[in-house]
Short mmCIF file of C-alpha atoms in Angstrom, two decimals:
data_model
loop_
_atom_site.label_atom_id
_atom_site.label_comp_id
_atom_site.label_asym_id
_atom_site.label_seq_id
_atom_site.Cartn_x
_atom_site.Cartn_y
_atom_site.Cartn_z
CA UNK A 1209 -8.64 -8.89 20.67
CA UNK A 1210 -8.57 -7.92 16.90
CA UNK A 1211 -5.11 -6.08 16.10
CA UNK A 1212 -4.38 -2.46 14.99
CA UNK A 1213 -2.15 -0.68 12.43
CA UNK A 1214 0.09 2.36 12.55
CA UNK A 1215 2.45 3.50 9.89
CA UNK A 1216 3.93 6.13 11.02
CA UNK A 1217 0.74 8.11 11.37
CA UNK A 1218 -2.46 7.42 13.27
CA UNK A 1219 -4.60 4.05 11.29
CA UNK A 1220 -6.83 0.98 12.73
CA UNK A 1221 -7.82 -1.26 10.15
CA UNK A 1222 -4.68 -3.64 8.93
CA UNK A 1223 -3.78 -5.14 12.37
CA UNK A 1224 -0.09 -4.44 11.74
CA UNK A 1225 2.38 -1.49 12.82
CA UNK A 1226 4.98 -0.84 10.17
CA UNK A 1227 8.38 0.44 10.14
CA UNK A 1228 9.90 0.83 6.70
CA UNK A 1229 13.50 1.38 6.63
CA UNK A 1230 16.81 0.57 3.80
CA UNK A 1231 19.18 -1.76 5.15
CA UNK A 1232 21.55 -4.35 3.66
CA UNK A 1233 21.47 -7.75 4.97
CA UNK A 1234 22.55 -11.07 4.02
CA UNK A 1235 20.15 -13.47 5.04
CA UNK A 1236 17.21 -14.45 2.14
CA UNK A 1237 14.18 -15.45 4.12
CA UNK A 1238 11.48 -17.09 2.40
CA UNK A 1239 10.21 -15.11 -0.61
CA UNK A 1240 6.23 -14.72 -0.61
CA UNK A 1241 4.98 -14.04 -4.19
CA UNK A 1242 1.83 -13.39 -5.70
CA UNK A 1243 -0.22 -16.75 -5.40
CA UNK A 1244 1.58 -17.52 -2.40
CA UNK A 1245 -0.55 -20.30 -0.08
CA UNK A 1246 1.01 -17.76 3.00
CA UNK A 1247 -0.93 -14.82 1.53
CA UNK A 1248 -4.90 -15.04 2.93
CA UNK A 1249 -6.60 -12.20 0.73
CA UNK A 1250 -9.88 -13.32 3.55
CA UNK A 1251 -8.01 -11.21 5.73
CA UNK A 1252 -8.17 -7.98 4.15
CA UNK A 1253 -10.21 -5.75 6.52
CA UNK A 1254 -13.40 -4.62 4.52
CA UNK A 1255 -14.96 -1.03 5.49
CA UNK A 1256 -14.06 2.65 6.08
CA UNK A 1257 -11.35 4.27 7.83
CA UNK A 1258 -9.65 7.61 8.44
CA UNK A 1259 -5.61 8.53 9.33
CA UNK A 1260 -5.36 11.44 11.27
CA UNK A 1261 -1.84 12.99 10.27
CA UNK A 1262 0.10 13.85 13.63
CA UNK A 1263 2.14 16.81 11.71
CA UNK A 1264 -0.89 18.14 10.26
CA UNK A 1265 -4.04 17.98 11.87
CA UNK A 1266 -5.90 20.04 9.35
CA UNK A 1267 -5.17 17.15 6.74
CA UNK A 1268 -6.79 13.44 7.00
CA UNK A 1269 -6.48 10.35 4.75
CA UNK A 1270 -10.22 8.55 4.14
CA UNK A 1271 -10.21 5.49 3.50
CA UNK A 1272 -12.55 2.58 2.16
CA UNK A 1273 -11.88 -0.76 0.97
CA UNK A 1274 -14.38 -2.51 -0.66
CA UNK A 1275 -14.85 -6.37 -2.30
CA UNK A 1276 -16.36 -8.79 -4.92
CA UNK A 1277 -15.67 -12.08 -5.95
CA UNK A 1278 -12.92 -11.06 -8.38
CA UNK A 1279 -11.80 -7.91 -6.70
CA UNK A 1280 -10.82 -5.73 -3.55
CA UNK A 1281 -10.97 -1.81 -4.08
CA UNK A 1282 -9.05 1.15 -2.03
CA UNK A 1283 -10.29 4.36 -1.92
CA UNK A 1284 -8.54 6.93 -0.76
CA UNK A 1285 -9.13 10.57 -0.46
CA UNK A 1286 -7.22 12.99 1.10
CA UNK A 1287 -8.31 16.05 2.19
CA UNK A 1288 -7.46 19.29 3.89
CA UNK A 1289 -10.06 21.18 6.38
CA UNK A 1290 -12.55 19.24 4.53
CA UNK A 1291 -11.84 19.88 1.02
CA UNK A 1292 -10.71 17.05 -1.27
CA UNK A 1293 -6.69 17.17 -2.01
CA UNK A 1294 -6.35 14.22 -3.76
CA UNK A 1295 -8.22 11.10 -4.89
CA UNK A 1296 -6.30 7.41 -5.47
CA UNK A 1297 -8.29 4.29 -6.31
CA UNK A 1298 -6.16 0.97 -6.57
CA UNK A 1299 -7.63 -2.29 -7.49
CA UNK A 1300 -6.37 -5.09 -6.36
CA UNK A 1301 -7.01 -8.85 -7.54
CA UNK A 1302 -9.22 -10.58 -4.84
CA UNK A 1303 -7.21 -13.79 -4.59
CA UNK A 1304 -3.87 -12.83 -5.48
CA UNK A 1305 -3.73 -8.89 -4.37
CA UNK A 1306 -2.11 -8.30 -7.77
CA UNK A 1307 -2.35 -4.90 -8.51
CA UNK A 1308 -5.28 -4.81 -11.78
CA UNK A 1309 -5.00 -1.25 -12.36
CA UNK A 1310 -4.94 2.33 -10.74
CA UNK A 1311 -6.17 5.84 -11.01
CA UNK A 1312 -4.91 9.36 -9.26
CA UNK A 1313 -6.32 12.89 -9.66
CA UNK A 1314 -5.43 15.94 -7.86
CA UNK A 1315 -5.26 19.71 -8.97
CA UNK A 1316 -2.49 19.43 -10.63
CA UNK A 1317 -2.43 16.06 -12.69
CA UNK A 1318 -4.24 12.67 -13.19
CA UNK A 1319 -3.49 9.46 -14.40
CA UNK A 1320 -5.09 6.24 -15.55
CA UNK A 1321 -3.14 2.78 -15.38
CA UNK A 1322 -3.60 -0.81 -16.29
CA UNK A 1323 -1.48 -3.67 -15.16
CA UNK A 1324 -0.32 -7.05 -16.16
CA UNK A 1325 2.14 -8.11 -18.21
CA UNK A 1326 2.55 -4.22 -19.62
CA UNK A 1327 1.69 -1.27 -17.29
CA UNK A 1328 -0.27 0.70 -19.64
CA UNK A 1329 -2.05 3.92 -19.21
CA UNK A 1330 -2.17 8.18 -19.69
CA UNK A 1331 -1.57 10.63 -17.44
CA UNK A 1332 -2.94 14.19 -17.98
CA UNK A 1333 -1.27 17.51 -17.05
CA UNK A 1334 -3.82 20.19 -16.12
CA UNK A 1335 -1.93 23.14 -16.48
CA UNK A 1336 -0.58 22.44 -19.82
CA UNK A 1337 -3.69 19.73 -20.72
CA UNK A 1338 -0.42 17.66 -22.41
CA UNK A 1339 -1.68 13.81 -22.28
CA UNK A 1340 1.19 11.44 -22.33
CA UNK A 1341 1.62 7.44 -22.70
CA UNK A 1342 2.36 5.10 -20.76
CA UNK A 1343 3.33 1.79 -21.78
CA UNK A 1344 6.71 -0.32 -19.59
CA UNK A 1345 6.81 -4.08 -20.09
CA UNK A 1346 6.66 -5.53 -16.38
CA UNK A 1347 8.68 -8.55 -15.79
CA UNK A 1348 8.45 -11.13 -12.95
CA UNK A 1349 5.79 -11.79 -10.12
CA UNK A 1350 5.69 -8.61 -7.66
CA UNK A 1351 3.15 -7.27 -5.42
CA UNK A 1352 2.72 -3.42 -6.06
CA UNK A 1353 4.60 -0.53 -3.35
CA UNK A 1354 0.69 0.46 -2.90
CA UNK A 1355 -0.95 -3.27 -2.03
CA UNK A 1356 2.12 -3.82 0.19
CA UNK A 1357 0.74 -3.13 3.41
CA UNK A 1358 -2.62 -5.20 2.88
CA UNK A 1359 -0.29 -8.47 2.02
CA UNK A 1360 1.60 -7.89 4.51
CA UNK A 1361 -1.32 -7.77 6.82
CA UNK A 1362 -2.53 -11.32 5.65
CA UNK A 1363 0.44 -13.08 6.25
CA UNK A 1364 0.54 -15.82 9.00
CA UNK A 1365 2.91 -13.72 11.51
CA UNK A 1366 4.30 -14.38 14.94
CA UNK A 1367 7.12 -13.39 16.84
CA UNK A 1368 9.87 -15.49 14.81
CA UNK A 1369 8.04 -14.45 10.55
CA UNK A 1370 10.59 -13.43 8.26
CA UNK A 1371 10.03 -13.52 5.25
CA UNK A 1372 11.23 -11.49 1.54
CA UNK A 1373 8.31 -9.64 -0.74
CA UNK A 1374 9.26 -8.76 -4.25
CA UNK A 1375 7.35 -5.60 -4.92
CA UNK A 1376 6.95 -3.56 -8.46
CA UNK A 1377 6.83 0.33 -8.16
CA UNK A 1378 7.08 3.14 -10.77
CA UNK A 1379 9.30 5.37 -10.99
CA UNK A 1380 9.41 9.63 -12.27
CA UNK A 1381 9.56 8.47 -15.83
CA UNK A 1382 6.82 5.52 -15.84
CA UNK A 1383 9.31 2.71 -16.04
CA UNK A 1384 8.83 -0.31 -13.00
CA UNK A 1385 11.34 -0.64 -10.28
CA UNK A 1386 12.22 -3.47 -8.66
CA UNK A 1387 12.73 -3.84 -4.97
CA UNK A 1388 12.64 -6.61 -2.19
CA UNK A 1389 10.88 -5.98 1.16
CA UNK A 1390 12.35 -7.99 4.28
CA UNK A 1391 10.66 -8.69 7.29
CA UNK A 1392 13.51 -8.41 9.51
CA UNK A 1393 11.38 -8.46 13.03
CA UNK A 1394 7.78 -8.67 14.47
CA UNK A 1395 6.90 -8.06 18.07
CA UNK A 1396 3.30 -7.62 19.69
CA UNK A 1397 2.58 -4.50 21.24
CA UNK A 1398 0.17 -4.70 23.94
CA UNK A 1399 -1.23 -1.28 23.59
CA UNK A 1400 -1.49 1.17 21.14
CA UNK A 1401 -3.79 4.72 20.92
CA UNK A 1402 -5.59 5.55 17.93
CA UNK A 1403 -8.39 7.44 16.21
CA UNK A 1404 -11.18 4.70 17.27
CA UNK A 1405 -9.57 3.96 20.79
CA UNK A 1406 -6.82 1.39 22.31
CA UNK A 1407 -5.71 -1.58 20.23
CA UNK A 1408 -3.30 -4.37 20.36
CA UNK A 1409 -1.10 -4.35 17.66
CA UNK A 1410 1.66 -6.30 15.30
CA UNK A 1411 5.01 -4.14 14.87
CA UNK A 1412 6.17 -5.08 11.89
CA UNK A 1413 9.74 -3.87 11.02
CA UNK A 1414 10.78 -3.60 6.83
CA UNK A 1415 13.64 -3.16 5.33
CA UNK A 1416 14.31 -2.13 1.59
#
């Protein structure tokens, strides 16, 4: 039976349930980088989907993912009693899930960004229609905070997986962060409700 995915709100198209939380441990599993062998981008469920938000059920989160040879792009659109909120597209390499670049609009702002070995990009204020720059040298090999649940979805898990993902997110001034992601403990769950009906599904527990 094909697997399921919650995060914390209602979804059905990763396979895995997450639960992301900060805790300090000593161990230092394996460390699963971009270009990893562990990392099968063939897994990356292709198609549309839609989170129904438990606190809000006026909101949803729509969501398509979409691929070529060279790469695997996520829409997503959220949107309140039918009207559009907000509007993300991430693209992702198709063999690596390297983040290529991004782009975000909402009512308030948008922004454009490229990655590699610079993140580079504008953003745009609407109210004030002030542009500003953005250009942070990015060092290392990370996956990006917004891949991070489609690698972790195309890793090889079981019961006994643990492994360490080095991930690259911006923070409120534009400048990359640098955090590692643990897998700290996976157990199947033999049933799980969602939008499109009942669903085994991986629990995947994260910590910062």
């Amino acid at each position: 039976m094909k697997k399921a995915l919650k995060i914390s709100i209602e979804i059905s198209f990763l396979g895995v349930m997450f639960l992301f939380t900060s805790f300090n441990v000593f161990a230092q599993p394996t460390v699963i980088e971009p270009g990893d062998s562990s990392v099968d981008p063939a897994l990356v469920n292709l198609g549309k989907f839609t989170w129904g938000l438990r606190f809000d059920k006026n909101e949803d989160r729509l969501i398509s993912v979409q691929r070529n040879n060279q790469e695997i792009t996520v829409e997503t659109r959220e949107t309140r009693k039918g009207l559009e909120k907000s509007k993300q597209t991430v693209v992702l390499n198709a063999k690596t899930l390297e983040i290529i670049r991004q782009s975000y609009t909402d009512e308030d702002r948008s922004y454009n960004l490229q990655y590699g070995a610079r993140v580079k990009g504008v953003r745009t204020d609407f109210e004030t229609n002030k542009k500003e720059n953005i250009d942070a040298v990015v060092t290392g090999k990370h996956f990006n905070s917004l891949s991070l649940p489609y690698v972790i979805s195309t890793l090889p898990l079981s019961l006994d997986y643990r492994v360490t993902i080095p991930v690259m997110r911006l923070n409120n001034t534009w400048q990359p962060e640098y955090v590692r992601y643990r897998i700290v403990a996976i157990s199947e769950q033999e049933k799980f409700s969602c939008l499109s009906g009942p669903r085994t599904v991986w629990k995947v527990t994260v910590h910062e």
